[in-house]
Each structure stands twice: as C-alpha cells, then as structure tokens.
JSON list of C-alpha atoms and ligand atoms in Angstrom, two decimals:
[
{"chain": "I", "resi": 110, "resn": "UNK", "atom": "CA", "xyz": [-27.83, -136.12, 215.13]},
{"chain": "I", "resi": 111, "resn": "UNK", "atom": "CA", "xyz": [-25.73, -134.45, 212.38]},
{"chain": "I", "resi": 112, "resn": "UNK", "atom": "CA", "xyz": [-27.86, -131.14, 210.58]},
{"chain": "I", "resi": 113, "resn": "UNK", "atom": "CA", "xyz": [-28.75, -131.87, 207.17]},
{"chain": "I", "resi": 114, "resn": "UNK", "atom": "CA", "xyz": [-25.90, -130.99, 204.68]},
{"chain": "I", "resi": 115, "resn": "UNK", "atom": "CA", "xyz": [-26.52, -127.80, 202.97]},
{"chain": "I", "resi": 116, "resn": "UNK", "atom": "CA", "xyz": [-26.90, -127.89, 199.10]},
{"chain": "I", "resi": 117, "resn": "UNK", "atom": "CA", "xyz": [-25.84, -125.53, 196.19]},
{"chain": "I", "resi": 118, "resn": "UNK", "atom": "CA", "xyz": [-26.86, -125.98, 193.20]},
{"chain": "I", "resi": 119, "resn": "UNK", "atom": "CA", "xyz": [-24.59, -123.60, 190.96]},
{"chain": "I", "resi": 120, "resn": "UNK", "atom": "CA", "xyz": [-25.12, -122.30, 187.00]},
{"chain": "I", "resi": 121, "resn": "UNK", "atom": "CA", "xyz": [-28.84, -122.52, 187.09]},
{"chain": "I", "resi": 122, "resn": "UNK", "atom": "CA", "xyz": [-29.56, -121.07, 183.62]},
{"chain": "I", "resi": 123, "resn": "UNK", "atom": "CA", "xyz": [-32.58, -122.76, 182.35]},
{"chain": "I", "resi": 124, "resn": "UNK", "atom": "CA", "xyz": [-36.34, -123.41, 184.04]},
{"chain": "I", "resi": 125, "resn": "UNK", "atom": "CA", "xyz": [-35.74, -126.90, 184.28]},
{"chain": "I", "resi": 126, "resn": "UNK", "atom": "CA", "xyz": [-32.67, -127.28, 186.17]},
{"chain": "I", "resi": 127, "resn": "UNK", "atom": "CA", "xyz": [-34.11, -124.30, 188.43]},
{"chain": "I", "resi": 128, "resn": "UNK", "atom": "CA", "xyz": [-37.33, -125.88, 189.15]},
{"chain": "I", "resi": 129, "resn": "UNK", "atom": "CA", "xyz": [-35.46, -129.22, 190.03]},
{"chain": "I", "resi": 130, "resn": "UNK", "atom": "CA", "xyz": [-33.42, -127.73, 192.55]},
{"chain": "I", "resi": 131, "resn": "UNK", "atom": "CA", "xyz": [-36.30, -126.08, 193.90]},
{"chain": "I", "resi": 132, "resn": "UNK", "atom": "CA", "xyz": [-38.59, -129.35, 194.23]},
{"chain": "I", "resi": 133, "resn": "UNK", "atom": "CA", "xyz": [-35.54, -131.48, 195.76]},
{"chain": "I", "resi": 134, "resn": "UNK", "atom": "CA", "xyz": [-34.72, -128.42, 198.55]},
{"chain": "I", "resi": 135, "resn": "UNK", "atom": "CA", "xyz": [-31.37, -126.82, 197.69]},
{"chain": "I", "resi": 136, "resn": "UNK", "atom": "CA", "xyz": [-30.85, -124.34, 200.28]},
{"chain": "I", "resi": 137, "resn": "UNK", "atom": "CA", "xyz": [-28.73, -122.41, 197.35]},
{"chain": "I", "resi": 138, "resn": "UNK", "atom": "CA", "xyz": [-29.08, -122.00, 193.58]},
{"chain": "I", "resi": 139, "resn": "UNK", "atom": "CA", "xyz": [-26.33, -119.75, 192.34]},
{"chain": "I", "resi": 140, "resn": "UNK", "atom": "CA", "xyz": [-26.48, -117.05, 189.33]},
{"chain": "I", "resi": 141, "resn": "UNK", "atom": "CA", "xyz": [-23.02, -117.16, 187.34]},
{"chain": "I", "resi": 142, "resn": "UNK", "atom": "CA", "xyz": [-22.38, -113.59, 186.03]},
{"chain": "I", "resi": 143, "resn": "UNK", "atom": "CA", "xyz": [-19.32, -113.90, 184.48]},
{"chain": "I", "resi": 144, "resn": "UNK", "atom": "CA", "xyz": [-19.33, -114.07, 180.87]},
{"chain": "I", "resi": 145, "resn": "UNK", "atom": "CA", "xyz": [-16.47, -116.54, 180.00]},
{"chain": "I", "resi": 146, "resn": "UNK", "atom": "CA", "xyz": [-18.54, -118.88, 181.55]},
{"chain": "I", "resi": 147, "resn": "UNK", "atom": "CA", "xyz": [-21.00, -121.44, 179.88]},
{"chain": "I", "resi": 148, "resn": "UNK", "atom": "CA", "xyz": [-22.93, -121.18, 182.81]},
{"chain": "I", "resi": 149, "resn": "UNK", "atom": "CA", "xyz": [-23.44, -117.38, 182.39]},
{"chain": "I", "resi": 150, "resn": "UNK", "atom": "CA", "xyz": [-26.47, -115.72, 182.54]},
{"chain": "I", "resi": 151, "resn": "UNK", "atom": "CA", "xyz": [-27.53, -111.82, 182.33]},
{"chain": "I", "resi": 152, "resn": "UNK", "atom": "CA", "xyz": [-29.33, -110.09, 185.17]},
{"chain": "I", "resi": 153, "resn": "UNK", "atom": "CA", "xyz": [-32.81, -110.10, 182.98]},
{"chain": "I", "resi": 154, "resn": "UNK", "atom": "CA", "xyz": [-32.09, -113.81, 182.63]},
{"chain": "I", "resi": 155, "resn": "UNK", "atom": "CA", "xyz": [-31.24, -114.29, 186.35]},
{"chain": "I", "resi": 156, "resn": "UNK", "atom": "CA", "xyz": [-34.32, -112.41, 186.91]},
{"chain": "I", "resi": 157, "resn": "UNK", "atom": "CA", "xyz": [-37.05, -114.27, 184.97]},
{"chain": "I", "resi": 158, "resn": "UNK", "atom": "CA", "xyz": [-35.49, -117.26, 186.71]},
{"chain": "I", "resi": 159, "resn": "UNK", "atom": "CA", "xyz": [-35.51, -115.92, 190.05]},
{"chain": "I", "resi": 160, "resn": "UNK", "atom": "CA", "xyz": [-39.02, -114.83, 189.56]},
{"chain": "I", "resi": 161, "resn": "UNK", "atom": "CA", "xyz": [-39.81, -118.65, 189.20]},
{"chain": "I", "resi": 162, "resn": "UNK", "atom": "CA", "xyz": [-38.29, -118.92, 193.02]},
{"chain": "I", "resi": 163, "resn": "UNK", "atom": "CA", "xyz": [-40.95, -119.13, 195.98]},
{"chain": "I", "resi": 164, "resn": "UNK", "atom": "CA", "xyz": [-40.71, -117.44, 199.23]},
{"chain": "I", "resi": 165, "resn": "UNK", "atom": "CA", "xyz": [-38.64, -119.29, 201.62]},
{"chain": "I", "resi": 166, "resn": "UNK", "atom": "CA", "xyz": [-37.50, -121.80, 199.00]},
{"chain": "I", "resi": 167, "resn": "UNK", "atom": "CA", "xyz": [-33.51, -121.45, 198.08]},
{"chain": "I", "resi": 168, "resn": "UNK", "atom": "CA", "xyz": [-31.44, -118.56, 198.64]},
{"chain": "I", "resi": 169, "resn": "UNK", "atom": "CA", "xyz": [-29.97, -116.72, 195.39]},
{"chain": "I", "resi": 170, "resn": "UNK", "atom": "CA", "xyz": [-26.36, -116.61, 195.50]},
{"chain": "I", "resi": 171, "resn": "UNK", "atom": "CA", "xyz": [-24.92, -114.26, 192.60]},
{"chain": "I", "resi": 172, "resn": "UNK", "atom": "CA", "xyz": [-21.27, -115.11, 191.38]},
{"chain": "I", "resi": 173, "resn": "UNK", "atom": "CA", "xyz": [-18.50, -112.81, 190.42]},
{"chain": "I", "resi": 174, "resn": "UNK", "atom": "CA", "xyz": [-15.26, -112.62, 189.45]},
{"chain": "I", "resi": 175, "resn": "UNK", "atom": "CA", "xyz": [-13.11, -109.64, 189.78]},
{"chain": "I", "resi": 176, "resn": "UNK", "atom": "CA", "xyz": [-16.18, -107.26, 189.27]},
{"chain": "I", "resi": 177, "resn": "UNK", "atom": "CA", "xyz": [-16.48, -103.53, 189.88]},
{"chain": "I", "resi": 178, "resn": "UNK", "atom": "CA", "xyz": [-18.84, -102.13, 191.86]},
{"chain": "I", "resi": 179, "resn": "UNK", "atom": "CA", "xyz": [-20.86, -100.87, 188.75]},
{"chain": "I", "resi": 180, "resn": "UNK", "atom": "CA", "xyz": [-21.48, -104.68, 187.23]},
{"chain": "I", "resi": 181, "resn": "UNK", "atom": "CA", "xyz": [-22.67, -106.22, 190.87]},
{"chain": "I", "resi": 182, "resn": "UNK", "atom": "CA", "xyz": [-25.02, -102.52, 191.72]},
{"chain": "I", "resi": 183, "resn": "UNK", "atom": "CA", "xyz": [-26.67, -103.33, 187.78]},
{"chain": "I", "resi": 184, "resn": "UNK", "atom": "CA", "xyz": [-26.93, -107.04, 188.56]},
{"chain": "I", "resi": 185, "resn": "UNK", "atom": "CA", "xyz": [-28.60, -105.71, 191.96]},
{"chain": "I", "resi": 186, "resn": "UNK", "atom": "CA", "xyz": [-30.63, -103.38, 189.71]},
{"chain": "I", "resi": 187, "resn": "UNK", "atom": "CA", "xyz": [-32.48, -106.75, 187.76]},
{"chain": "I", "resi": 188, "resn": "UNK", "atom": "CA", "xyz": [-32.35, -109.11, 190.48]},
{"chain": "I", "resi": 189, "resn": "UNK", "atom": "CA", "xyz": [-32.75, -109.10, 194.51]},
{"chain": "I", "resi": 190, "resn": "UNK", "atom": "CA", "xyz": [-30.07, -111.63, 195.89]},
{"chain": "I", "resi": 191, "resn": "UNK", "atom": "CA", "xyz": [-29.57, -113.25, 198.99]},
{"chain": "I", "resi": 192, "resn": "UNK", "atom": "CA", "xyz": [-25.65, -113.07, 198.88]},
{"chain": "I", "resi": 193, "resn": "UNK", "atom": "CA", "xyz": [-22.29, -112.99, 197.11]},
{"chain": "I", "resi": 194, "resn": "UNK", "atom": "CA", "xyz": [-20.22, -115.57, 196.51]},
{"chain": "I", "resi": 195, "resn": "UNK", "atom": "CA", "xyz": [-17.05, -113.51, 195.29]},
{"chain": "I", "resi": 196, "resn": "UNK", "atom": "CA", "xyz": [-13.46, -114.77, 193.16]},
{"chain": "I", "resi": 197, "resn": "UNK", "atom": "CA", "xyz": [-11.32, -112.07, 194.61]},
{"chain": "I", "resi": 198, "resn": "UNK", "atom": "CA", "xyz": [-8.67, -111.11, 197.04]},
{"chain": "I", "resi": 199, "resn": "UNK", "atom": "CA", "xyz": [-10.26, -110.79, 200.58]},
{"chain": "I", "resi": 200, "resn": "UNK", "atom": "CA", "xyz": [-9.61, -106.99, 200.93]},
{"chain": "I", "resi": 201, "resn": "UNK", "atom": "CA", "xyz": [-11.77, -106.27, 197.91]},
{"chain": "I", "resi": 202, "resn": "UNK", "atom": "CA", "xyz": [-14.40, -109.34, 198.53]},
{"chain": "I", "resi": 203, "resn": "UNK", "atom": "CA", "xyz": [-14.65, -107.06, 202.18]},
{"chain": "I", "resi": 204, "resn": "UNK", "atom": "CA", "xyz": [-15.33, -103.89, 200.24]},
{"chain": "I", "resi": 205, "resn": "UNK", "atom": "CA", "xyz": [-17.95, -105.33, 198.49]},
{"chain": "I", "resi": 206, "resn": "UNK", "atom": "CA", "xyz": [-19.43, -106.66, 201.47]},
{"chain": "I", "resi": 207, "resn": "UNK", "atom": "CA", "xyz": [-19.56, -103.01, 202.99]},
{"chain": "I", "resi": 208, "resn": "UNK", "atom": "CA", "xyz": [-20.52, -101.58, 200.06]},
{"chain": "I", "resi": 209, "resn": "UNK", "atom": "CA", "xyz": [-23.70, -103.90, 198.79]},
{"chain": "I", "resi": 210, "resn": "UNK", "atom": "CA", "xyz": [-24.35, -105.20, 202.94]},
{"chain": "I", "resi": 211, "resn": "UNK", "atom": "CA", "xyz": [-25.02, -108.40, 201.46]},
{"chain": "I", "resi": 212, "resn": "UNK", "atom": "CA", "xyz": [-23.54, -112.01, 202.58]},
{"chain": "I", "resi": 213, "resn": "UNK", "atom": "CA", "xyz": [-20.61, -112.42, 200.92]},
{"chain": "I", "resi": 214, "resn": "UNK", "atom": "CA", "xyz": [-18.96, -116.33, 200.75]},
{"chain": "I", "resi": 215, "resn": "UNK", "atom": "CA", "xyz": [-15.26, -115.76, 199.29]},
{"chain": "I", "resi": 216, "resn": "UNK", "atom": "CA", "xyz": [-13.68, -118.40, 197.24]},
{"chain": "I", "resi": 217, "resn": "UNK", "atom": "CA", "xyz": [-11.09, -120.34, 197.82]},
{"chain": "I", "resi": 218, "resn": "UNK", "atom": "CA", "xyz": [-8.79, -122.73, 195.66]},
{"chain": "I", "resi": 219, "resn": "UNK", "atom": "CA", "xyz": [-7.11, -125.57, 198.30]},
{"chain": "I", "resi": 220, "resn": "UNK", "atom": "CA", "xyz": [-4.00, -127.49, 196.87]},
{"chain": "I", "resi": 221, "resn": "UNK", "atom": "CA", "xyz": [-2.49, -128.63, 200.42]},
{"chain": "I", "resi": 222, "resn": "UNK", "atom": "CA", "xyz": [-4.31, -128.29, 203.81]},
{"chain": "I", "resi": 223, "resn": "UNK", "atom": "CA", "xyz": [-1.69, -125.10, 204.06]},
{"chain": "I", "resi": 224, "resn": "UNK", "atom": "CA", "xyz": [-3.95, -123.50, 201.70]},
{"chain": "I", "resi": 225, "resn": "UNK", "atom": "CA", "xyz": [-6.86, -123.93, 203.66]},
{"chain": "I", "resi": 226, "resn": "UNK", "atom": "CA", "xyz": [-8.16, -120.20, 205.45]},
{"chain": "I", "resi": 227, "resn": "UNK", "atom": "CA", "xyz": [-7.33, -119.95, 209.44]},
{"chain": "I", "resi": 228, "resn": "UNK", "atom": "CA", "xyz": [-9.30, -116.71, 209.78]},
{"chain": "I", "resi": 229, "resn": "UNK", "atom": "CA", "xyz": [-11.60, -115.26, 207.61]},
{"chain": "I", "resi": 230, "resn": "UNK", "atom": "CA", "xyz": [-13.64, -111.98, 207.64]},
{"chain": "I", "resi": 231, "resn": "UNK", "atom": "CA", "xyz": [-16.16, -112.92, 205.63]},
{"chain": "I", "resi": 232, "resn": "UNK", "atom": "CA", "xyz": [-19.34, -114.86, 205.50]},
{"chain": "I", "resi": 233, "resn": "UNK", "atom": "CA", "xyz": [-18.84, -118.14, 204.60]},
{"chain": "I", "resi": 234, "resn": "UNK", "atom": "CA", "xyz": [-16.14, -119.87, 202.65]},
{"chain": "I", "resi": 235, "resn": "UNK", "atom": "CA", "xyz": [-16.45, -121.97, 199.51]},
{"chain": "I", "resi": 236, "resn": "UNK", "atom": "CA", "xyz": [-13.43, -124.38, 199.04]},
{"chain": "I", "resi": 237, "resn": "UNK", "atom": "CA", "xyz": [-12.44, -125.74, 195.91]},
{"chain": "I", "resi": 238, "resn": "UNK", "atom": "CA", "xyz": [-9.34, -126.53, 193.61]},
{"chain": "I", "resi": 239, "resn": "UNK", "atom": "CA", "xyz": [-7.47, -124.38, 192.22]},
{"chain": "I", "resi": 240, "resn": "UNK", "atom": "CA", "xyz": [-8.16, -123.89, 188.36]},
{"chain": "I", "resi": 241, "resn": "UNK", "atom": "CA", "xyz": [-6.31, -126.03, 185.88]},
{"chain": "I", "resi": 242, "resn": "UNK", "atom": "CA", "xyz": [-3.40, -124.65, 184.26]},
{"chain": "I", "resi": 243, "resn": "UNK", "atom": "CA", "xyz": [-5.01, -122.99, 181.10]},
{"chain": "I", "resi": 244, "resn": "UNK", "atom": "CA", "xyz": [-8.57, -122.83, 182.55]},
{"chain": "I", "resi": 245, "resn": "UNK", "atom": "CA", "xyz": [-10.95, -120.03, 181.23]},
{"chain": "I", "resi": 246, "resn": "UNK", "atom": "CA", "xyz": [-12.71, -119.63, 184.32]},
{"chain": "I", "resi": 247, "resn": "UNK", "atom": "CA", "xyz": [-11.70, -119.89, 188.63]},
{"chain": "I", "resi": 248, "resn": "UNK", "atom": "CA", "xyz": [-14.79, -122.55, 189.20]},
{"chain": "I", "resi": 249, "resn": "UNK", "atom": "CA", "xyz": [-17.07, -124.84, 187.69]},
{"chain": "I", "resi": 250, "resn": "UNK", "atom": "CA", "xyz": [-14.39, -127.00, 186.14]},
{"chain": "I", "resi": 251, "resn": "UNK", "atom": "CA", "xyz": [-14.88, -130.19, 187.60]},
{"chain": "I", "resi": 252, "resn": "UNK", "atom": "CA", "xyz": [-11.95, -130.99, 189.75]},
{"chain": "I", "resi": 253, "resn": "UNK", "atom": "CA", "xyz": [-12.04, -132.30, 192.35]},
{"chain": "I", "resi": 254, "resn": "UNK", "atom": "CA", "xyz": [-9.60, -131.78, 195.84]},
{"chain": "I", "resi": 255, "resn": "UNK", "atom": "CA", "xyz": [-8.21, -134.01, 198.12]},
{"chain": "I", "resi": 256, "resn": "UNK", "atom": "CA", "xyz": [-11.46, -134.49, 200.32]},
{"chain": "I", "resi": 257, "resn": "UNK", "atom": "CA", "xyz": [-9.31, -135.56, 203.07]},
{"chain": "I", "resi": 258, "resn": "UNK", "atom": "CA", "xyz": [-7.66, -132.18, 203.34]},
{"chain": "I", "resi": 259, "resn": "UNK", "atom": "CA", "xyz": [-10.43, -130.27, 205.51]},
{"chain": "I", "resi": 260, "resn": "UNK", "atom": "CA", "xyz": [-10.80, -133.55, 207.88]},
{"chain": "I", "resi": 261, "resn": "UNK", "atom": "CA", "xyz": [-8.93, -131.84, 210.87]},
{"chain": "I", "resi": 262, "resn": "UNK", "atom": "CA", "xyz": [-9.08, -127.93, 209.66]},
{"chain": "I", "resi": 263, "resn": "UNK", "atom": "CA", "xyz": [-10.93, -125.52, 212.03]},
{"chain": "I", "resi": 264, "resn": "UNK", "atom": "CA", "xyz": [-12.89, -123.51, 210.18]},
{"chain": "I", "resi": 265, "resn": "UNK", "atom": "CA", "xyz": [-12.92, -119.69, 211.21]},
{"chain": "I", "resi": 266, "resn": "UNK", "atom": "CA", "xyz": [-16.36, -119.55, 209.44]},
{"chain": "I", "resi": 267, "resn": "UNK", "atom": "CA", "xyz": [-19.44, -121.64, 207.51]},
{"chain": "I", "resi": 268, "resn": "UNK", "atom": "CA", "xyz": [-18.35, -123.30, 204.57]},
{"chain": "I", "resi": 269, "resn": "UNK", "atom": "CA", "xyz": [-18.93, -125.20, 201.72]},
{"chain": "I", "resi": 270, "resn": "UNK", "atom": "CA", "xyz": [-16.89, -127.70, 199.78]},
{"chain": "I", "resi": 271, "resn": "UNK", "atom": "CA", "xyz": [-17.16, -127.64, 196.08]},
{"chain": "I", "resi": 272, "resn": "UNK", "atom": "CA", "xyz": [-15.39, -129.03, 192.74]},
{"chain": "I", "resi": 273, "resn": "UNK", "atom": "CA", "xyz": [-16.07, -131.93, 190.93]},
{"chain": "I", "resi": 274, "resn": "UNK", "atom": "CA", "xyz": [-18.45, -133.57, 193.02]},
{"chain": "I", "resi": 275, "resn": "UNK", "atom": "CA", "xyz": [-21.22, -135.30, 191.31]},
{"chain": "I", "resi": 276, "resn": "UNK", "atom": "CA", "xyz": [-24.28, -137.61, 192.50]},
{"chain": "I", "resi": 277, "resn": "UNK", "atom": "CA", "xyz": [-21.88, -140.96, 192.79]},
{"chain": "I", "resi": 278, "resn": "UNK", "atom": "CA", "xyz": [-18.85, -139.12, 194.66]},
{"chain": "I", "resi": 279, "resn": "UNK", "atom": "CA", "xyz": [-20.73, -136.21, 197.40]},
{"chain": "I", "resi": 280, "resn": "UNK", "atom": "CA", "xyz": [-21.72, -138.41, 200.26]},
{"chain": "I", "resi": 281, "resn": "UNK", "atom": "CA", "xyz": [-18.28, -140.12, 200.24]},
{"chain": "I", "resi": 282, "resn": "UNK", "atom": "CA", "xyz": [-16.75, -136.39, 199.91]},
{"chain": "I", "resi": 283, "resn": "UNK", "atom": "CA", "xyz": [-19.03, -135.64, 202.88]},
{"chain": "I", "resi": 284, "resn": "UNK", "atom": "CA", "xyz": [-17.97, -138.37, 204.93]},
{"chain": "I", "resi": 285, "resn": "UNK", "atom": "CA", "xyz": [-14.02, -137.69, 204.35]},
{"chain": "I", "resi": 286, "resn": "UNK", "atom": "CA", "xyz": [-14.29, -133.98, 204.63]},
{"chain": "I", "resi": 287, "resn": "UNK", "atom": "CA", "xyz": [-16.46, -133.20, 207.06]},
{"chain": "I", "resi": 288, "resn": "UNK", "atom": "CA", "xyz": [-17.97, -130.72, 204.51]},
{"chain": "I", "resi": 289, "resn": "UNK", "atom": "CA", "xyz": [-21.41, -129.03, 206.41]},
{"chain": "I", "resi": 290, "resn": "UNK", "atom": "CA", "xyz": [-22.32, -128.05, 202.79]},
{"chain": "I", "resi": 291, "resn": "UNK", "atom": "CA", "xyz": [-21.62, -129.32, 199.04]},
{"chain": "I", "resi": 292, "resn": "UNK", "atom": "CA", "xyz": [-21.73, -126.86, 196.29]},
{"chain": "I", "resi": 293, "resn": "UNK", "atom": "CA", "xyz": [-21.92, -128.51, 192.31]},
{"chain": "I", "resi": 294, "resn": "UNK", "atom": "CA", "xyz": [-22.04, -127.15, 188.99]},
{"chain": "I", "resi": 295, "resn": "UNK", "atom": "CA", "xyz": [-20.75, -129.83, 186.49]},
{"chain": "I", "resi": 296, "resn": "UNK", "atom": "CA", "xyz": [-21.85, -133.13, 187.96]},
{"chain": "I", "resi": 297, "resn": "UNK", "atom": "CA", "xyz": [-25.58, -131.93, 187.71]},
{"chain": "I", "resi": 298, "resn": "UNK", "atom": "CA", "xyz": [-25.27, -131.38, 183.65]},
{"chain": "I", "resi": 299, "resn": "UNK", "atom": "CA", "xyz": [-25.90, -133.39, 180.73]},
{"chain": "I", "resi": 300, "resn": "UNK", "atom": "CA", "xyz": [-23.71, -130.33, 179.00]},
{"chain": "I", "resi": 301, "resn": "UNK", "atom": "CA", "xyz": [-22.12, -127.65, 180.25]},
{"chain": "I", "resi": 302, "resn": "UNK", "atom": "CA", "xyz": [-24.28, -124.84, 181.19]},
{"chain": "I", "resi": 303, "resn": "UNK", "atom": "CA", "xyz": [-27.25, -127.45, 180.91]},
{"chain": "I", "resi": 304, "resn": "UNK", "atom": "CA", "xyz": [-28.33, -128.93, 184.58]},
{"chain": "I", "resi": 305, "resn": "UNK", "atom": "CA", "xyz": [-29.96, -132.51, 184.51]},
{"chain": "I", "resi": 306, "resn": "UNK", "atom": "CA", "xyz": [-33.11, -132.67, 186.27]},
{"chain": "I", "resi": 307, "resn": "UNK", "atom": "CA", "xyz": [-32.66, -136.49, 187.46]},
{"chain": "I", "resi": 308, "resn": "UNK", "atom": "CA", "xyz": [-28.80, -135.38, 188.20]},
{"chain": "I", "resi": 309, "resn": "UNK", "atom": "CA", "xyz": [-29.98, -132.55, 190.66]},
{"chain": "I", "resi": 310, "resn": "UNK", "atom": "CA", "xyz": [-32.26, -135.06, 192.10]},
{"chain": "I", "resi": 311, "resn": "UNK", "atom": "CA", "xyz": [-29.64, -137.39, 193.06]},
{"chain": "I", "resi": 312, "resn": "UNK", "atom": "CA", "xyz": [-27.55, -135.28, 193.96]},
{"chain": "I", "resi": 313, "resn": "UNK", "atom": "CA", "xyz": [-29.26, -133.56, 196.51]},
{"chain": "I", "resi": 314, "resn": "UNK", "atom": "CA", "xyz": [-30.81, -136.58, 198.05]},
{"chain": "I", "resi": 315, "resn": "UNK", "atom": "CA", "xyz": [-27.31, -138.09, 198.26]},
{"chain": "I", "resi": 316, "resn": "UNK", "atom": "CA", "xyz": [-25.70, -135.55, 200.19]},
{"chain": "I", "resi": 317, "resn": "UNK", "atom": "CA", "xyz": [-28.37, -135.59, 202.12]},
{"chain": "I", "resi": 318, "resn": "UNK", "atom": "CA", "xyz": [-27.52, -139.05, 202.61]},
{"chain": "I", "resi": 319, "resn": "UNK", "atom": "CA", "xyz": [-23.81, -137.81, 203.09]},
{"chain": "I", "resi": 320, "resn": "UNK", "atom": "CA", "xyz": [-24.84, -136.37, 206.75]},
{"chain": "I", "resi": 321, "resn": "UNK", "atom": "CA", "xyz": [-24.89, -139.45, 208.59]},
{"chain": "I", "resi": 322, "resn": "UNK", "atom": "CA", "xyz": [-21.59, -140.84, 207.57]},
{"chain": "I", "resi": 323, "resn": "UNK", "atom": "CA", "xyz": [-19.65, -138.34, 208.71]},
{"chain": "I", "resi": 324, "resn": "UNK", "atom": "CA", "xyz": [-16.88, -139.52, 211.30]},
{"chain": "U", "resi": 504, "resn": "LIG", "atom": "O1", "xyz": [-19.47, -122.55, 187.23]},
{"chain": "U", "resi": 504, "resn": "LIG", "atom": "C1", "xyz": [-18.81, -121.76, 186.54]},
{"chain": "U", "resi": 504, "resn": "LIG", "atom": "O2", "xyz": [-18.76, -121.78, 185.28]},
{"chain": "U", "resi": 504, "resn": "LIG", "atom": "C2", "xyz": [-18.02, -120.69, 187.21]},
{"chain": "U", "resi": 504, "resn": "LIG", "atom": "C3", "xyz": [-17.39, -119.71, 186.43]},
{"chain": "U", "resi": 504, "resn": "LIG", "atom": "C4", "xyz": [-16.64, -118.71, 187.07]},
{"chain": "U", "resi": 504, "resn": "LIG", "atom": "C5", "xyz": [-16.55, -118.65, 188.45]},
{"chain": "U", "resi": 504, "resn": "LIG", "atom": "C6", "xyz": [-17.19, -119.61, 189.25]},
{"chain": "U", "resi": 504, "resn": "LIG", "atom": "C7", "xyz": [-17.92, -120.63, 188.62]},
{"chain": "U", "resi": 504, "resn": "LIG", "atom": "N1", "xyz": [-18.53, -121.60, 189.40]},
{"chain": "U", "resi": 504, "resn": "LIG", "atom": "C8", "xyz": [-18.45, -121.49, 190.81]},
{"chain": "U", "resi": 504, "resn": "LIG", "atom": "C9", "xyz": [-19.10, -122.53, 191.63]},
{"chain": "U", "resi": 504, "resn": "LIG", "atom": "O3", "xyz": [-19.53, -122.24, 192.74]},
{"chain": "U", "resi": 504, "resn": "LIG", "atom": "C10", "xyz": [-19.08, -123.96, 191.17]},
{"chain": "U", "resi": 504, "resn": "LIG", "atom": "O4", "xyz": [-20.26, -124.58, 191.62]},
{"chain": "U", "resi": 504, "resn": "LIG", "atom": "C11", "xyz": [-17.88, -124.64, 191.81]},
{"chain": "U", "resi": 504, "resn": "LIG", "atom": "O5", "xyz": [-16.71, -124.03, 191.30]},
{"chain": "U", "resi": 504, "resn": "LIG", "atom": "C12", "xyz": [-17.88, -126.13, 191.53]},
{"chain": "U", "resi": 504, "resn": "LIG", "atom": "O6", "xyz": [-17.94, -126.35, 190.15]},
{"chain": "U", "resi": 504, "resn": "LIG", "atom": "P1", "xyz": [-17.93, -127.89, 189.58]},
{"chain": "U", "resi": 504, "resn": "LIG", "atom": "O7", "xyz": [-16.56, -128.42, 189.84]},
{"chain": "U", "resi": 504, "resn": "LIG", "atom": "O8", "xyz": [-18.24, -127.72, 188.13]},
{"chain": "U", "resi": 504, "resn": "LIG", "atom": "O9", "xyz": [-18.99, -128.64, 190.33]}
]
C-alpha cells in the first residue's frame, strides 16, 4: 500500500491556521521570511508560533529567498528549524546547507518536463511553476503546473509538488503526478497571508485521500 502523502502547509502566520495544521497532521508548516511576501513573518513572530508546536508534531521549514548568511544565522537566532527550503541557485542553496547543517529542499520552477532536476545535491526538491511575468515573489502565487509533467520523471531525490493546489484539485494532482508530497499556501486562505482553518482541514485529509489513486 502507497505511504501516506506528505503535507506542507506553507505561510503559517497566525495561531489559527497553525493550530489547524497541527490538529489535521501536516508533516510541514513553513515560516515565509521574505518580506515582499504577504505571508511574511519575523523570526519573533515565527517564534511565538513555533512555540505553539508540540514535540514530534510538524517539522518547521523556514523559507528564503536569495538570503545572506547573516538573515538565515538571525532567523536561527529566534527560532530552531527543522530545515530550509531555499529560492536560489544550487551552488549557493549547497553553501547554505554546509554552512547552517540543516536540510535544505531547493526550489524549483517546472515549465516543460525538460525543466524538471535529473540530479540534485540537495535534500529534497519542491517543484512548482515558474512565477508569473510581473510577480513580486518566486512562490505562493497560485499557479498551478502541468501535473502530468512529473508522471514518468525519476527523481534524484524526495520531493514535493506545489503551486496552486487547493482542497478540490490535490488528490487529482496526486493521482496525475505521482507527487509523494503536496505543499500549499494559497488554496488554504480566505486572504492572502490568512490560512482557513476548514481549508487546511480539507486539504490535508484530501491528499491524504490522494495516496490511493495514484497509478
Ligand atoms: O508563499 C509565499 O508568499 C512565498 C513567497 C516567497 C517565496 C516562496 C513563497 N512560498 C513558497 C511555498 O512553498 C508555497 O507553498 C508554494 O510556492 C505554493 O504556493 P501556492 O501556489 O500559493 O499554494
């Protein structure tokens, strides 16, 4: 039988949507620090919420884009995470990998299944689209690939599939992609920046679902 699909549950900023993911068993809730973001937090926000977070409940996933080492060692600093989920070129997503010796999942925007990684020297991979022309941000906008893309793709290492999935759409992007794990931001808010409680419930238990359609 297929292993449950993993679950991330991205842009946590308030108790609510942080407690939800918690009760409905996300294995990740991820910390945006990147301030162009509506999901942003600070690391004294990301720590009062993390300090909410059980032992052996989610992992904390802290995402960057482009940092230096001096913004991830502060974040580090305010709040203990579990890994890295980086919006960089590999080299430097590697460095900070040596540097911090945390997990580090590096982001990737697909177009074609050309784009998707044959090797990869880090952790994990999260695949996504590629930003909009004129977005503000690399993720957390919503858009969705082509789920088919992945169906035959090897993957050199874990990975996650991510953009524009939402409660209705993730077991059917499951069951095309193959995906072992679904990563959302903007289909679990009633606003951006502002996770739905009900939405993260569905969600979750729908991927869940996802599992045992997979071809
Ligand atoms: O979520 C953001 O605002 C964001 C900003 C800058 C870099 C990454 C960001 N999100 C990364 C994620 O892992 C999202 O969950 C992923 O891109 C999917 O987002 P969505 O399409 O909104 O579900």
């Amino acid at each position: 039988m297929a292993p449950p699909v993993g679950v991330k549950i991205c842009g946590l900023t308030e108790p609510e949507g942080l407690d939800a993911a918690i009760a409905h068993g996300a294995d990740w809730i991820g910390f945006v620090f990147f301030a162009r973001s509506p999901r942003a937090v600070t690391p004294a926000q990301a720590a009062s919420l993390a300090a909410r977070m059980p032992q052996g409940g989610p992992q904390r996933i802290g995402l960057f884009v482009a940092p230096d080492d001096d913004a991830i060692a502060a974040t580090l600093d305010a709040v203990a995470l579990d890994g890295l989920q980086i919006y960089a070129p590999e080299a430097r997503a590697l460095e900070i990998r040596e540097r911090f010796r945390l997990p580090v999942w590096h982001a990737r925007g697909v177009t074609t299944a050309a784009d998707l990684p044959a090797t990869s020297r880090l952790d994990g991979l999260v695949i996504e689209s590629r930003p909009p022309a004129g977005a503000s941000r690399p993720g957390g906008n919503a858009q969705p690939i082509d789920w088919t893309l992945p169906k035959d793709w090897q993957a050199p290492v874990p990975w996650m599939l991510a953009g524009g999935l939402t409660p209705d759409t993730v077991a059917r992007a499951i069951a095309l992609s193959g995906a072992p794990a679904v990563d959302v931001s903007s289909g679990v808010e009633s606003a951006p920046g502002h996770k739905d409680a009900r939405l993260i419930a569905r969600f979750i238990q729908a991927a869940r679902q996802g599992a045992y359609q997979r071809p």
